[in-house]
Amino acid sequence: MKLVWTPDTALKAYVCTVKTCEDFKESSVAELLSAMAAGWNAKLIVESWSKAGPIATSIGLAVAAKHTCGRHVCVVPDEGSRSEYVKAMHGAGMRETEVLVGEAEEVMAGLVGVDFLVADCRRRDFVRVLRFAKLSHKGAVLACKNAFQQSVSGFKWHGVLERGTRVVKTAYLPVGQGLDMAHIGSNGGDKRSRGGPSRWIKHIDRKSGEEHVFRE
């Protein structure tokens, strides 16, 4: 088995996130990631967050989890971050998200079968969050937000993921402060599937009016 794109679910999550995040910063990032997580029918959605960070992306991922009947987990480095995160999410009406506190190696080891992961490049341990992720055998979608600085410094997916991880596609999207994304293939998947039909995904930034089109 492998991840299968479901456009109807993606659209529903997108619309719901637009309505929920209209007063938040990073709304364009939240809308895009919510649609992608829902469209791929992600059952275990994991993100990293640190104190004083924007909350819109978290809201979008929580919305996606509701549409897929999945699990949304946020990984934070300390209790101060956990308290601030929970307060912000509850204030937005989001109470289902699980919050785990600890070092990346320890926390990620307990999350098996991740199929959608969002790492914040502003966290010093974002590379370890990616490296120690226990990805689903069906494949996964990984996203680094606030990735502009990392792209300048020469960030490479093959350099941070566990050896043997099959990276099918990567894309850098000029949304927010940059999204660096990777589609990870299913375990033991037929490499010939890389030549199958592709999908074009369009995202419009509501604030700037810019249209971003990329192939998945």
XYZ file of C-alpha atoms in Angstrom:
216
model
C 0.000 0.000 0.000
C 0.993 3.627 -0.406
C -0.390 7.092 0.249
C -3.320 7.943 -2.010
C -4.401 11.503 -2.782
C -8.057 12.370 -1.969
C -8.891 15.816 -3.418
C -12.335 16.139 -1.817
C -10.911 15.777 1.688
C -8.127 18.218 0.859
C -10.628 20.845 -0.271
C -12.808 20.453 2.811
C -9.819 20.850 5.144
C -8.586 23.845 3.148
C -11.907 25.675 3.370
C -12.259 24.932 7.079
C -8.712 26.159 7.774
C -9.314 29.372 5.805
C -12.299 30.149 8.028
C -10.517 29.211 11.254
C -7.189 30.941 10.580
C -8.318 34.165 8.946
C -7.119 36.228 11.928
C -3.752 34.478 12.304
C -0.329 35.010 10.779
C 1.046 32.232 8.556
C -2.479 31.478 7.366
C -1.282 30.658 3.842
C 1.133 28.058 5.213
C -1.563 26.625 7.475
C -4.057 26.312 4.626
C -1.605 24.574 2.319
C -0.321 22.096 4.908
C -3.833 21.353 6.144
C -5.008 20.573 2.617
C -1.994 18.374 1.949
C -2.268 16.414 5.216
C -5.984 15.845 4.651
C -5.546 15.112 0.949
C -3.023 12.387 1.709
C -5.439 11.019 4.353
C -2.724 11.234 7.010
C -3.538 9.236 10.130
C -0.561 10.312 12.242
C 0.277 14.007 11.812
C 3.271 15.212 13.826
C 4.754 18.693 14.133
C 7.478 20.391 16.143
C 6.830 23.727 17.874
C 8.713 26.008 20.238
C 7.738 28.819 22.589
C 6.485 32.057 20.998
C 5.961 30.408 17.627
C 2.892 31.117 15.428
C -0.057 28.798 16.047
C -1.838 28.897 12.673
C -0.042 25.861 11.227
C -0.984 23.819 14.292
C -4.622 24.780 13.862
C -4.514 23.759 10.208
C -3.003 20.383 11.043
C -5.603 19.829 13.777
C -8.316 20.579 11.228
C -6.766 18.047 8.839
C -6.699 15.378 11.554
C -10.421 15.883 12.160
C -11.147 15.332 8.471
C -9.047 12.154 8.288
C -10.105 10.842 11.708
C -6.403 10.881 12.456
C -4.106 11.786 15.328
C -2.380 15.176 15.602
C 0.677 15.287 17.862
C 2.824 18.314 18.682
C 6.378 17.860 19.965
C 7.703 20.666 22.196
C 11.086 21.029 23.951
C 10.001 22.004 27.483
C 7.088 22.553 29.855
C 7.006 26.291 29.220
C 6.413 25.643 25.525
C 3.780 23.037 26.330
C 1.806 25.440 28.551
C 1.896 28.240 25.986
C 0.951 25.895 23.155
C -1.988 24.339 24.986
C -3.302 27.781 25.986
C -3.115 29.047 22.401
C -4.756 25.944 20.928
C -7.541 25.931 23.496
C -8.122 29.597 22.763
C -8.659 28.650 19.123
C -11.090 25.898 20.100
C -8.646 23.059 19.383
C -8.462 20.587 22.265
C -7.760 17.239 20.616
C -4.050 17.723 19.869
C -1.653 15.611 21.924
C 1.417 17.442 23.240
C 4.651 15.567 23.991
C 7.591 17.143 25.829
C 11.201 16.041 25.491
C 14.287 15.587 23.340
C 13.723 14.755 19.687
C 15.291 11.283 19.884
C 13.155 10.209 22.834
C 9.855 11.670 21.706
C 10.047 10.645 18.049
C 10.963 7.074 19.011
C 7.501 6.676 20.526
C 5.650 7.897 17.429
C 5.589 4.993 15.004
C 3.939 5.242 11.600
C 4.201 8.995 10.968
C 2.767 9.824 7.542
C 2.790 13.644 7.717
C 5.503 15.556 9.552
C 6.081 19.308 9.846
C 9.381 20.448 11.360
C 10.059 24.095 12.221
C 13.516 25.123 10.997
C 13.701 27.741 13.738
C 14.112 24.936 16.250
C 17.745 23.999 16.709
C 16.873 20.314 16.774
C 14.707 20.263 13.626
C 17.190 17.995 11.828
C 16.979 15.454 14.653
C 13.176 15.589 14.523
C 13.399 14.538 10.876
C 16.176 11.991 11.337
C 14.546 10.104 14.200
C 11.017 10.070 12.771
C 9.512 6.569 12.487
C 7.776 6.914 9.140
C 4.809 4.897 7.920
C 5.520 1.900 5.693
C 2.997 3.406 3.251
C 5.231 6.433 2.742
C 5.115 9.944 4.169
C 5.154 13.634 3.382
C 7.716 15.747 5.235
C 7.708 19.538 5.404
C 10.165 22.036 6.841
C 8.550 25.414 7.450
C 10.544 28.639 7.849
C 12.987 26.967 5.490
C 14.313 30.041 3.643
C 17.525 30.241 5.637
C 18.098 26.493 5.369
C 17.712 26.555 1.588
C 20.355 29.279 1.425
C 22.712 27.245 3.595
C 22.430 24.179 1.352
C 19.954 21.963 3.212
C 19.682 18.521 1.549
C 17.063 15.909 2.423
C 19.411 12.983 1.803
C 21.801 14.508 4.309
C 19.361 14.520 7.234
C 17.140 11.458 6.776
C 17.929 7.958 7.948
C 20.106 5.993 5.563
C 18.032 4.015 3.069
C 15.050 6.388 3.120
C 13.590 6.546 -0.409
C 13.015 10.185 -1.330
C 10.661 10.202 -4.320
C 10.228 13.953 -4.867
C 11.292 17.201 -3.242
C 10.050 20.756 -3.741
C 10.792 24.173 -2.306
C 7.718 26.431 -2.157
C 7.929 30.220 -1.646
C 5.060 30.238 0.849
C 5.431 32.062 4.157
C 9.102 31.932 5.108
C 9.623 28.990 2.779
C 8.432 25.377 2.745
C 10.905 22.635 1.885
C 8.999 19.407 1.226
C 9.786 15.780 0.495
C 7.612 12.848 -0.529
C 8.946 9.606 0.938
C 8.134 6.385 -0.922
C 6.540 3.310 0.614
C 8.794 0.560 1.931
C 9.593 -1.954 -0.767
C 7.644 0.038 -3.314
C 8.194 -0.527 -7.020
C 10.623 2.127 -8.197
C 8.834 2.154 -11.531
C 5.935 3.910 -9.786
C 8.000 7.079 -9.982
C 7.049 7.274 -13.614
C 3.301 7.181 -12.917
C 0.867 10.035 -13.461
C 1.600 13.178 -11.454
C -0.802 15.686 -9.924
C -0.642 19.466 -10.100
C -1.563 21.272 -6.897
C -2.391 24.989 -6.944
C -2.192 27.286 -3.937
C -3.114 30.977 -3.893
C -1.770 33.240 -1.161
C -4.854 35.217 -0.067
C -2.808 38.176 1.126
C -0.490 38.706 -1.839
C -2.679 37.147 -4.528
C 0.298 35.119 -5.763
C -0.465 31.757 -7.306
C 1.895 28.837 -6.617
C 1.597 25.675 -8.699
C 3.655 22.562 -8.021
C 3.587 18.959 -9.115
C 3.135 16.137 -6.613
